[in-house]
DNA sequence: GAAAGTGGTTTGAACGATCCAATGAAAGAG
DNA sequence: CTCTTTCATTGGATCGTTCAAACCACTTTC
């Protein structure tokens, strides 16, 4: 059987649609249909074309498809500047979940460095201008973050990991219910028999921090436990947290719920400095279940975020919005889970 | 001045090269040249075209360019399956450095989920087949990793973060000199006056682990310090490490150099269990300078990897190879740096 | 018996850029 | 004054795919 002539199957080992077409004895459009709208083909033709595709190891050229369909099937994720410090929300697991879910839907994640400054929008604009992405996933959203409004005005699909705490919200988001987390921590401690449960949080004004404080507050009230003088604030570093914890311990707290693992380890230090030990004299809980939580002694009871679920939901919402841009905003609030280790115990 | 007619500047707000061309009174080819080979243009033409590009906010369409040039200007990075456990090499900072450097060169990072199993190559094949990426950055390389060979045989540019410890090496890599790190730790401890310095490492056979052990060994020999019975092994978790540290402490070690922060915190625990404290009775050093190192009390002296540099070097090597595929393999070994905290002290 | 469907496939024209070869104008050589 | 060389610019083809419309061989409808 002589090799079919027109599209040379030689060179570069790259198989094109035309080659598949001649080999299967159909037109290129039919090959295209076999992949994109199989229901249009007669079953036997479909089968034949698909088999040929398989035999030849054909894969559609992403750029060509992208050019024609005017979509890139790429989702942009701006990784914040490392300089900005900030608690990396255990990026690792989140990103993995994001790419895994996206992959399943035929999308991929495009990673770009996004400066923290006010000109952060420039990169987003560039990416859109060159039609490099169809949509964005945002994280590390903060009060006064201009990205949501900016994207919304241009009709670009996006999802944020993290609520928009300020004023009028725009767009879809997925977040973890911080209040439910600290609430669960109080529940756990109360069940163990604690009655003097303090809270060590971040300075008011950060959405997530206030949310976590709220959960402690409502659980304490529900149990009829005292909250006056049992609350302190600190920036997110160990020395400050240790200092902030002192008055709480002086006031006789037998347990401290905190807004982060860093703050919790500040309590560890404060306890160590007064010759006491977490998990023996005083119970301590953290937030985030960061790697450090399982490494320290005693192991830190902490609140784990379901980052895999967050990633999955982000993609789900995003794809929904790509299909129906005008849809009413959708929000997903996921429950964190308490990971009990040795830093919490039954007193007396 | 009547609006030029041919390419309608209306619709979708998207500016194309043809629009820029008519507006600047040149052909599309000249616009292309202005961006890609400016030296071909007469200075005044160049200036005029560039100004027009700027005024109209034109950006080349990535897919169109990609289709024609047969390059995607995308670099693939497979994020390993989270299930595979393994210490994430502080992915965060590395990825940021990677994307920041790539951005500067006009490249972007394409993130994809890469399963740990033996069929991991499937994703790489898919990405190449659809011409989705020009090159790959590999990390989490391990003995018997088939990716390097596989890519090399196909002539696909790649760089690995991490040496290929097994047999014949293929391709470029960037790595951190683990031996230099543990060597520096011993240096530091010896300078403080320690003479009985033990090493707690991973089971032999892992390239990186053996490398770190080697650094300890050579520094000890250089100082004429005894090594017999001063070396132990443990898997990378706190309980095992704590158990493995016991004989070292029993043998009277006043300092322990470890192959990871996790192992170091195992020593913390072992010390705590015998009523001693790191940084007071015994010095301890970790490896990686993970976030936990600065959170624990006392702060853990650890060896920090220059991940920003690693990322930068990866991209540098990669771009070099994209230009000259046949080039002889290049390797970069970067020095880690000792971060001194409170877990090391001068004895007696 | 001509018009109107029908399902399956093909044809021709984009999509927006770059490659290659060709062109015109200006400059230098004989 | 013609002929070549050099420089700057242009025209047309092309990358691999999908869209829109046309086509084809039949069947159904009135």
XYZ file of C-alpha atoms (C1' of nucleotides) in Angstrom:
756
model
C 0.000 0.000 0.000
C 1.606 3.237 -1.140
C 1.936 5.974 1.422
C -0.693 8.637 0.930
C 0.866 11.633 -0.669
C -0.361 15.045 0.254
C 0.585 15.817 3.860
C 4.070 14.433 4.306
C 4.102 12.188 7.357
C 7.834 12.640 7.682
C 9.870 15.263 9.524
C 9.939 16.210 13.179
C 7.847 13.233 14.222
C 4.926 15.543 14.741
C 1.566 14.226 13.675
C -0.922 16.712 12.311
C -4.627 16.513 11.762
C -4.215 16.345 8.005
C -2.091 13.221 8.319
C -4.690 11.514 10.438
C -7.351 12.576 7.954
C -5.713 11.064 4.886
C -4.829 7.917 6.761
C -8.403 7.459 7.942
C -9.787 8.471 4.566
C -11.767 11.454 5.791
C -11.373 15.216 5.797
C -9.629 17.128 8.524
C -12.908 18.555 9.682
C -14.145 15.075 10.417
C -11.121 14.406 12.553
C -11.843 17.615 14.379
C -15.424 16.548 14.898
C -14.343 13.169 16.176
C -12.624 14.946 19.026
C -14.898 17.899 19.664
C -18.374 16.872 18.606
C -18.325 13.075 18.263
C -22.120 12.881 18.229
C -22.091 14.293 14.717
C -20.262 11.295 13.302
C -21.601 7.970 12.226
C -20.474 5.444 14.840
C -18.320 3.448 12.455
C -16.581 6.560 11.110
C -15.996 7.764 14.649
C -14.488 4.461 15.622
C -12.209 4.420 12.607
C -11.002 7.968 13.122
C -10.400 7.499 16.828
C -8.438 4.351 16.162
C -6.275 6.140 13.619
C -5.692 9.001 16.049
C -4.600 6.491 18.602
C -2.345 4.558 16.256
C -0.570 7.649 15.059
C -0.332 9.163 18.510
C -1.923 12.344 17.313
C -2.513 15.248 19.689
C -4.082 18.529 18.682
C -1.639 21.413 18.595
C -2.497 23.627 21.509
C -1.517 26.903 19.912
C -3.411 26.209 16.706
C -6.533 25.295 18.574
C -6.055 28.257 20.832
C -5.700 30.643 17.934
C -8.863 29.446 16.275
C -11.117 29.074 19.294
C -9.863 32.218 20.993
C -9.380 30.429 24.280
C -6.151 29.261 25.814
C -7.455 26.646 28.242
C -4.973 28.116 30.669
C -5.773 29.488 34.106
C -3.493 32.135 35.537
C -2.260 32.037 39.100
C -0.081 34.857 40.343
C 2.333 33.733 42.974
C 2.835 36.640 45.320
C 6.230 38.176 45.808
C 8.192 36.242 48.383
C 9.401 39.515 49.805
C 5.910 40.347 50.980
C 6.368 37.753 53.694
C 2.822 37.007 54.701
C 1.613 33.606 55.725
C 1.948 31.430 52.696
C -1.280 29.483 52.849
C 0.621 26.265 52.480
C 0.709 27.024 48.811
C 2.080 23.638 48.098
C -1.000 21.530 48.681
C -3.276 24.175 47.263
C -1.376 24.410 44.020
C -1.291 20.698 43.635
C -5.023 20.417 44.084
C -5.504 23.267 41.670
C -3.465 21.731 38.888
C -4.804 18.249 39.443
C -8.405 19.387 39.143
C -7.667 21.665 36.233
C -5.915 18.849 34.396
C -9.006 16.704 34.593
C -10.995 19.383 32.818
C -8.354 19.860 30.146
C -7.067 23.085 31.647
C -3.609 23.862 32.937
C -2.236 26.388 35.396
C -0.050 29.206 34.204
C 2.150 30.444 37.001
C 3.437 33.978 37.036
C 5.218 36.164 39.533
C 2.918 38.892 40.710
C 4.507 41.821 42.508
C 2.766 42.896 45.666
C 2.801 46.591 44.870
C 0.059 48.755 43.415
C 1.176 48.012 39.874
C 0.345 44.368 40.355
C -2.392 44.764 37.789
C 0.146 45.288 35.029
C 0.966 41.587 34.842
C -2.674 40.682 34.721
C -3.198 43.142 31.914
C -0.247 41.780 29.989
C -1.441 38.216 30.298
C -4.893 39.151 29.092
C -3.560 41.260 26.263
C -1.549 38.440 24.805
C -4.532 36.160 25.388
C -2.327 33.972 27.503
C -5.058 32.893 29.933
C -8.816 32.527 30.027
C -9.294 33.115 33.724
C -7.559 33.758 37.015
C -7.365 32.231 40.446
C -6.549 34.812 43.083
C -5.209 34.200 46.523
C -3.739 36.340 49.259
C -6.630 38.686 48.760
C -6.681 41.544 51.177
C -8.740 44.564 52.061
C -8.600 47.089 49.294
C -7.467 44.505 46.804
C -8.203 46.052 43.426
C -7.947 42.891 41.415
C -11.506 41.680 41.843
C -13.091 44.936 40.690
C -10.643 45.273 37.864
C -11.305 41.801 36.528
C -15.015 42.052 37.085
C -15.274 45.263 35.074
C -13.578 43.587 32.159
C -15.727 40.513 32.379
C -12.793 38.209 33.015
C -13.723 35.049 34.912
C -11.960 34.643 38.231
C -12.243 32.968 41.611
C -10.641 34.097 44.815
C -9.356 31.858 47.550
C -10.426 34.018 50.452
C -13.423 36.197 50.989
C -13.539 39.815 50.000
C -14.017 41.247 53.448
C -14.472 44.819 52.432
C -17.671 46.457 51.285
C -19.477 45.169 48.270
C -18.267 41.842 47.149
C -17.702 40.977 43.554
C -17.270 37.611 42.016
C -16.979 34.051 43.181
C -14.903 32.925 46.081
C -13.996 29.867 48.072
C -12.905 30.159 51.658
C -12.372 28.221 54.831
C -14.717 28.918 57.702
C -12.251 30.215 60.257
C -14.946 30.858 62.857
C -16.039 27.243 62.638
C -12.416 26.266 63.281
C -11.900 28.246 66.459
C -15.407 27.299 67.525
C -14.428 23.641 67.211
C -11.264 24.300 69.201
C -13.283 25.787 72.064
C -15.727 22.874 71.823
C -12.837 20.450 72.127
C -11.316 22.261 75.109
C -14.653 22.663 76.879
C -15.307 18.958 76.451
C -11.959 18.285 78.093
C -13.123 20.354 81.051
C -11.466 23.727 80.433
C -13.396 26.770 81.551
C -10.860 29.556 81.326
C -10.135 29.597 77.614
C -8.266 32.605 76.208
C -7.831 33.755 72.632
C -4.655 35.068 71.091
C -5.292 36.629 67.713
C -4.040 39.140 65.198
C -4.676 42.877 65.411
C -8.250 43.664 64.395
C -8.843 44.665 60.841
C -7.707 41.593 58.974
C -10.780 39.752 57.759
C -9.531 36.274 58.452
C -8.226 37.187 61.888
C -11.501 38.770 63.000
C -13.368 35.762 61.688
C -11.307 33.411 63.812
C -11.791 35.592 66.871
C -15.523 35.531 66.229
C -15.659 31.742 66.367
C -13.967 31.704 69.758
C -16.316 34.380 71.020
C -19.529 32.712 69.946
C -18.503 29.311 71.294
C -17.531 30.856 74.638
C -20.874 32.618 74.855
C -22.729 29.474 73.920
C -21.074 27.700 76.826
C -21.602 30.647 79.113
C -17.861 31.008 79.676
C -16.212 34.335 80.584
C -14.425 36.270 77.854
C -13.454 39.518 79.587
C -9.705 40.008 79.790
C -9.184 36.735 78.012
C -8.297 38.096 74.660
C -4.980 39.440 73.354
C -3.516 40.459 70.045
C -0.122 40.108 68.431
C 1.541 40.309 65.070
C 2.368 36.964 63.541
C 5.798 36.251 64.980
C 6.964 34.186 67.912
C 8.537 36.853 70.154
C 5.547 39.209 69.954
C 3.159 36.352 70.512
C 5.112 35.167 73.553
C 4.899 38.643 75.041
C 1.211 38.959 74.263
C 0.466 35.612 75.851
C 1.900 36.590 79.247
C -1.107 38.560 80.551
C -3.441 35.767 79.465
C -1.460 33.222 81.424
C -1.170 35.605 84.370
C -4.938 35.865 84.371
C -5.085 32.131 84.901
C -6.114 30.828 81.516
C -5.845 27.047 81.385
C -6.164 26.991 77.638
C -5.284 29.320 74.777
C -6.894 29.223 71.353
C -4.836 31.063 68.739
C -5.296 32.368 65.225
C -2.170 30.733 63.829
C 0.460 28.108 64.533
C 3.013 30.870 64.890
C 0.992 32.486 67.660
C 0.550 29.086 69.282
C 4.285 28.529 69.312
C 4.609 31.959 70.889
C 2.493 30.546 73.707
C 4.833 27.565 73.869
C 7.685 29.966 74.424
C 5.840 32.034 77.017
C 5.010 28.863 78.905
C 8.582 27.627 78.672
C 9.853 30.884 80.074
C 7.749 30.487 83.187
C 8.759 26.881 83.640
C 5.435 25.528 82.516
C 4.747 23.279 79.543
C 2.068 23.255 76.870
C -0.087 20.160 77.118
C 0.683 19.833 80.817
C -0.090 23.084 82.613
C -1.911 24.826 79.791
C -3.616 23.634 76.614
C -2.767 25.403 73.367
C -4.314 25.182 69.911
C -2.972 26.589 66.645
C -4.436 27.285 63.253
C -3.441 25.986 59.808
C -1.935 22.669 60.805
C 1.330 23.734 59.230
C 4.199 21.234 59.024
C 5.629 22.729 62.199
C 2.584 21.596 64.195
C 3.519 17.953 63.974
C 7.227 18.599 64.465
C 7.225 20.406 67.786
C 7.057 18.760 71.166
C 4.439 18.349 72.330
C 2.651 18.019 68.992
C 0.416 21.036 68.466
C -3.322 20.549 68.247
C -4.277 22.658 65.268
C -7.014 23.426 62.795
C -6.377 22.019 59.350
C -7.608 23.691 56.211
C -9.022 21.431 53.525
C -6.757 22.854 50.863
C -7.394 20.050 48.413
C -11.094 20.825 48.581
C -10.423 24.530 48.237
C -8.416 23.933 45.087
C -11.032 21.656 43.652
C -13.847 24.072 44.372
C -11.919 26.965 42.886
C -11.637 25.198 39.575
C -15.217 24.051 39.702
C -16.531 27.579 40.209
C -14.159 28.956 37.634
C -15.210 26.562 34.908
C -18.820 27.244 35.711
C -18.208 30.925 35.221
C -16.274 30.481 32.015
C -19.359 28.813 30.579
C -21.824 31.324 31.918
C -20.197 34.672 32.481
C -23.339 36.430 33.587
C -24.188 33.980 36.327
C -24.927 35.240 39.812
C -21.867 35.076 42.099
C -21.332 31.826 43.896
C -19.582 31.383 47.211
C -18.289 28.275 48.915
C -17.399 28.104 52.574
C -15.580 24.973 53.625
C -15.286 23.584 57.116
C -11.809 23.129 58.589
C -11.042 20.133 60.770
C -9.484 19.918 64.170
C -6.307 17.841 64.343
C -5.821 16.791 67.942
C -2.271 16.264 69.190
C -0.599 16.472 72.573
C -0.849 20.178 73.317
C -4.409 19.824 74.608
C -5.319 17.810 77.687
C -7.914 17.472 80.409
C -7.001 19.783 83.304
C -6.825 18.891 87.020
C -7.953 62.202 8.929
C -10.345 59.397 7.962
C -10.055 56.172 9.880
C -8.124 53.627 7.890
C -10.444 51.040 6.487
C -9.239 47.540 6.067
C -8.759 45.930 9.486
C -11.742 46.988 11.538
C -10.472 48.461 14.785
C -13.811 47.795 16.429
C -15.119 44.765 18.283
C -13.735 42.927 21.289
C -11.252 45.669 22.096
C -8.488 43.435 20.894
C -5.721 45.096 18.950
C -4.087 43.117 16.197
C -0.864 43.628 14.349
C -2.690 44.652 11.172
C -4.366 47.499 13.025
C -1.094 48.796 14.322
C 0.353 48.502 10.839
C -2.287 50.587 9.083
C -2.233 53.168 11.830
C 1.524 53.539 11.629
C 1.445 53.427 7.830
C 3.636 50.363 7.470
C 3.145 46.687 6.724
C 2.513 44.069 9.353
C 5.945 42.633 8.753
C 7.487 45.896 9.815
C 5.517 45.851 13.046
C 6.760 42.347 13.630
C 10.305 43.464 12.970
C 9.951 46.375 15.353
C 9.381 43.872 18.118
C 11.600 40.988 17.108
C 14.447 42.411 15.065
C 14.456 46.160 15.701
C 17.939 46.572 14.234
C 16.493 46.026 10.780
C 14.384 49.156 10.955
C 15.351 52.716 10.268
C 15.433 54.498 13.657
C 12.611 56.867 12.822
C 10.376 54.067 11.563
C 11.131 52.045 14.644
C 10.264 54.939 16.863
C 7.008 55.577 15.080
C 5.929 51.960 15.149
C 6.814 51.507 18.786
C 4.884 54.616 19.689
C 1.846 53.370 17.821
C 2.109 50.004 19.529
C 2.185 51.783 22.825
C -0.707 54.090 22.036
C -2.933 51.273 20.910
C -1.896 48.990 23.736
C -1.013 46.264 21.301
C 0.302 42.919 22.524
C 1.213 40.039 20.259
C -1.197 37.152 20.450
C 0.622 34.359 22.202
C -1.061 31.503 20.383
C -0.565 33.003 16.946
C 3.097 33.602 17.575
C 3.410 30.183 19.086
C 1.825 28.505 16.093
C 4.116 30.182 13.640
C 7.387 29.982 15.525
C 6.735 26.465 16.824
C 7.685 27.441 20.327
C 5.381 28.065 23.241
C 7.647 30.109 25.467
C 6.285 28.012 28.276
C 8.316 25.931 30.695
C 6.676 22.910 32.267
C 6.982 22.131 35.943
C 5.329 18.989 37.264
C 4.239 19.368 40.833
C 4.558 15.977 42.441
C 1.570 14.235 43.913
C 0.931 15.457 47.440
C 0.180 11.890 48.421
C 3.798 10.944 47.892
C 4.567 12.667 51.181
C 8.191 13.590 50.867
C 9.524 16.808 52.260
C 8.395 19.504 49.918
C 11.610 21.373 49.266
C 9.955 24.575 50.291
C 8.397 24.632 46.905
C 7.017 28.012 47.566
C 10.174 30.088 47.341
C 11.560 27.957 44.563
C 8.507 28.371 42.398
C 8.457 32.079 42.935
C 12.068 32.425 41.905
C 11.405 30.231 38.922
C 8.501 32.267 37.628
C 10.110 35.599 38.387
C 13.227 34.738 36.405
C 11.274 33.143 33.606
C 9.079 36.218 33.326
C 12.077 38.415 32.752
C 13.056 36.315 29.764
C 9.546 36.320 28.347
C 8.820 32.781 29.459
C 6.150 31.552 31.804
C 5.749 28.477 33.960
C 3.134 25.899 33.131
C 2.177 23.957 36.210
C 0.838 20.453 35.946
C 0.099 17.661 38.364
C 2.530 14.850 37.862
C 1.646 11.527 39.427
C 4.449 9.840 41.307
C 3.900 6.430 39.752
C 5.742 4.796 36.860
C 3.302 6.273 34.338
C 4.451 9.742 35.263
C 5.921 10.076 31.805
C 2.464 10.085 30.251
C 1.826 13.684 31.247
C 5.177 14.767 29.893
C 4.401 13.036 26.630
C 1.014 14.669 26.408
C 2.417 18.117 27.019
C 5.047 17.640 24.361
C 2.602 16.160 21.893
C 0.334 19.145 22.030
C 3.387 21.383 21.889
C 2.330 22.890 25.177
C 5.830 23.532 26.483
C 9.342 24.046 25.160
C 11.220 22.640 28.107
C 10.906 21.190 31.577
C 12.177 21.879 35.051
C 12.365 18.721 37.116
C 12.538 18.477 40.845
C 12.164 15.693 43.363
C 14.491 13.670 41.234
C 15.376 10.320 42.703
C 17.465 7.292 41.966
C 16.101 5.444 38.993
C 14.196 8.493 37.835
C 13.425 7.783 34.178
C 12.564 11.323 33.227
C 16.053 12.562 32.461
C 16.882 9.749 30.065
C 13.501 9.934 28.461
C 13.734 13.655 27.800
C 17.347 13.451 26.725
C 16.612 10.816 24.118
C 13.971 13.035 22.592
C 16.187 16.061 22.634
C 13.857 18.036 24.895
C 15.631 20.703 26.936
C 15.372 20.265 30.682
C 17.071 21.133 33.941
C 16.830 19.204 37.159
C 16.865 20.713 40.624
C 18.890 17.975 42.254
C 21.736 15.879 41.020
C 21.262 12.573 39.277
C 23.021 10.449 41.835
C 22.830 7.211 39.967
C 25.207 6.027 37.258
C 25.721 8.067 34.150
C 24.328 11.516 34.408
C 22.407 13.148 31.638
C 21.582 16.749 31.205
C 21.970 19.938 33.160
C 21.294 20.261 36.821
C 21.409 22.745 39.653
C 21.860 21.582 43.188
C 22.749 22.731 46.653
C 26.010 21.514 48.087
C 24.754 19.556 51.061
C 28.222 18.486 52.114
C 29.305 22.096 52.280
C 26.318 22.745 54.548
C 27.046 20.077 57.129
C 30.726 20.932 56.857
C 29.881 24.511 57.791
C 27.771 23.289 60.683
C 30.708 21.299 62.065
C 32.971 24.294 61.502
C 30.582 26.460 63.496
C 30.327 23.954 66.344
C 34.074 23.316 66.468
C 34.679 27.039 66.634
C 32.320 27.200 69.601
C 34.495 24.569 71.296
C 32.557 21.361 70.677
C 34.635 18.224 70.215
C 32.087 15.445 70.407
C 29.918 16.194 67.422
C 27.504 13.493 66.262
C 25.597 13.147 63.015
C 21.993 12.083 62.642
C 21.116 11.313 59.035
C 18.822 9.386 56.761
C 19.320 5.732 55.871
C 22.120 5.361 53.345
C 21.185 5.203 49.720
C 19.543 8.550 49.236
C 21.925 10.751 47.303
C 21.238 13.941 49.194
C 21.405 12.205 52.561
C 24.768 10.586 51.864
C 26.068 13.896 50.625
C 25.170 15.618 53.862
C 26.768 12.846 55.900
C 29.900 13.212 53.842
C 30.256 16.868 54.735
C 30.109 16.079 58.425
C 32.656 13.296 58.002
C 35.210 15.325 56.123
C 34.987 18.283 58.484
C 35.382 15.997 61.473
C 38.464 14.386 59.934
C 39.909 17.740 59.059
C 39.662 18.739 62.686
C 40.930 15.373 63.863
C 37.729 14.731 65.793
C 36.448 11.215 66.507
C 33.605 9.834 64.402
C 33.250 6.244 65.588
C 29.891 5.545 67.195
C 28.890 9.116 66.568
C 26.638 8.492 63.636
C 22.998 7.329 63.535
C 20.259 7.000 60.977
C 16.535 7.540 61.010
C 13.637 8.004 58.673
C 12.443 11.567 58.384
C 9.925 11.762 61.214
C 10.144 13.067 64.750
C 9.504 9.888 66.787
C 12.030 7.791 64.860
C 14.571 10.572 65.027
C 14.082 10.942 68.763
C 14.713 7.248 69.227
C 17.758 7.281 66.971
C 19.241 10.231 68.838
C 19.270 8.449 72.192
C 22.458 6.380 71.678
C 24.263 9.455 70.386
C 23.374 11.407 73.506
C 24.198 8.428 75.700
C 27.622 8.341 74.116
C 28.171 11.863 75.368
C 27.771 13.941 72.224
C 27.659 17.637 73.067
C 26.426 18.547 69.608
C 24.360 16.873 66.923
C 24.424 17.819 63.272
C 21.397 16.494 61.384
C 20.327 16.027 57.790
C 16.984 17.790 58.184
C 15.002 20.047 60.462
C 12.673 17.156 61.198
C 15.580 15.062 62.475
C 16.800 18.037 64.485
C 13.430 18.398 66.151
C 13.611 14.691 66.905
C 16.755 15.542 68.874
C 14.833 18.298 70.640
C 12.348 15.707 71.748
C 14.979 13.191 72.838
C 16.648 15.898 74.865
C 13.362 16.998 76.392
C 12.619 13.433 77.433
C 15.829 13.235 79.410
C 15.252 16.585 81.031
C 17.902 18.329 79.001
C 17.432 21.220 76.582
C 18.794 21.966 73.141
C 21.002 25.014 73.183
C 21.817 24.481 76.832
C 23.100 20.942 77.375
C 23.537 19.976 73.754
C 23.852 21.920 70.512
C 21.676 20.883 67.583
C 21.683 21.944 63.940
C 19.066 21.230 61.298
C 18.994 21.377 57.532
C 16.736 23.362 55.184
C 15.928 26.305 57.411
C 12.249 25.459 57.089
C 9.679 27.800 58.635
C 9.589 25.570 61.697
C 13.237 26.362 62.481
C 12.481 29.912 63.479
C 9.252 29.006 65.260
C 10.499 26.508 67.800
C 12.106 27.372 71.096
C 14.988 27.634 71.161
C 15.288 28.766 67.563
C 16.985 26.074 65.529
C 20.335 26.772 63.919
C 19.884 25.425 60.421
C 21.341 25.359 56.947
C 19.419 27.461 54.474
C 19.176 26.593 50.837
C 19.490 29.488 48.400
C 16.276 28.605 46.641
C 16.015 31.912 44.846
C 19.420 31.298 43.325
C 18.492 27.751 42.450
C 15.419 28.945 40.611
C 17.343 31.617 38.794
C 20.105 29.234 37.753
C 17.580 26.661 36.553
C 16.072 29.136 34.148
C 19.468 30.384 33.060
C 20.695 26.914 32.176
C 17.419 26.049 30.547
C 17.396 29.043 28.252
C 20.980 28.360 27.354
C 20.063 24.877 26.331
C 17.007 25.934 24.371
C 19.325 28.040 22.250
C 21.990 25.414 21.844
C 20.569 21.944 22.243
C 23.800 20.144 21.561
C 25.802 21.945 24.194
C 27.804 19.948 26.697
C 25.938 19.427 29.988
C 26.339 22.154 32.533
C 26.081 21.741 36.283
C 25.758 24.307 39.016
C 26.423 23.578 42.647
C 25.349 26.313 45.025
C 26.571 26.876 48.532
C 24.011 26.818 51.338
C 24.339 29.209 54.245
C 24.314 28.578 57.951
C 21.588 30.411 59.845
C 22.655 30.610 63.453
C 19.952 30.674 66.125
C 19.784 29.630 69.762
C 20.159 25.891 69.493
C 23.933 26.107 69.272
C 26.116 27.436 72.058
C 29.619 27.270 73.471
C 29.872 24.339 75.918
C 31.235 24.408 79.482
C -42.879 14.962 -9.395
C -40.825 19.009 -7.416
C -39.788 20.980 -2.961
C -38.176 20.408 1.526
C -35.810 17.691 5.144
C -32.253 14.657 6.870
C -27.644 13.034 8.742
C -22.884 12.876 7.544
C -19.175 14.761 5.397
C -16.471 18.168 2.751
C -14.887 22.771 1.191
C -13.116 27.286 1.827
C -12.059 30.813 4.822
C -10.447 32.528 8.866
C -7.550 33.034 13.537
C -2.826 36.444 14.140
C 1.482 36.092 13.892
C 6.344 34.999 11.430
C 9.133 33.069 7.555
C 10.963 33.623 3.086
C 11.705 35.723 -1.063
C 11.078 39.761 -3.606
C 10.917 44.666 -4.267
C 12.187 49.660 -4.512
C 15.265 53.208 -3.333
C 19.648 55.004 -2.350
C 24.657 54.513 -2.609
C 28.932 53.142 -4.674
C 31.854 51.161 -8.704
C 33.369 51.143 -13.358
C 25.060 56.485 -17.157
C 24.557 51.689 -16.285
C 25.409 47.887 -12.989
C 25.923 46.037 -8.730
C 25.487 46.270 -3.629
C 23.191 47.491 0.473
C 19.407 48.804 3.228
C 14.599 49.142 4.481
C 10.311 47.540 3.600
C 6.583 44.715 1.516
C 3.617 40.594 -0.270
C 2.351 36.213 -0.060
C 2.525 31.748 1.915
C 2.213 29.223 6.024
C 1.749 27.255 10.950
C -2.589 23.526 12.609
C -6.845 24.039 13.957
C -12.061 25.197 14.006
C -16.118 27.760 12.070
C -19.744 28.493 8.762
C -21.759 27.159 4.957
C -22.214 24.096 1.177
C -22.818 19.671 -0.535
C -24.490 14.967 -1.254
C -27.358 11.040 -1.520
C -31.437 9.851 0.380
C -36.126 10.067 2.325
C -40.283 12.449 3.315
C -43.981 15.619 2.228
C -47.804 17.637 -0.342
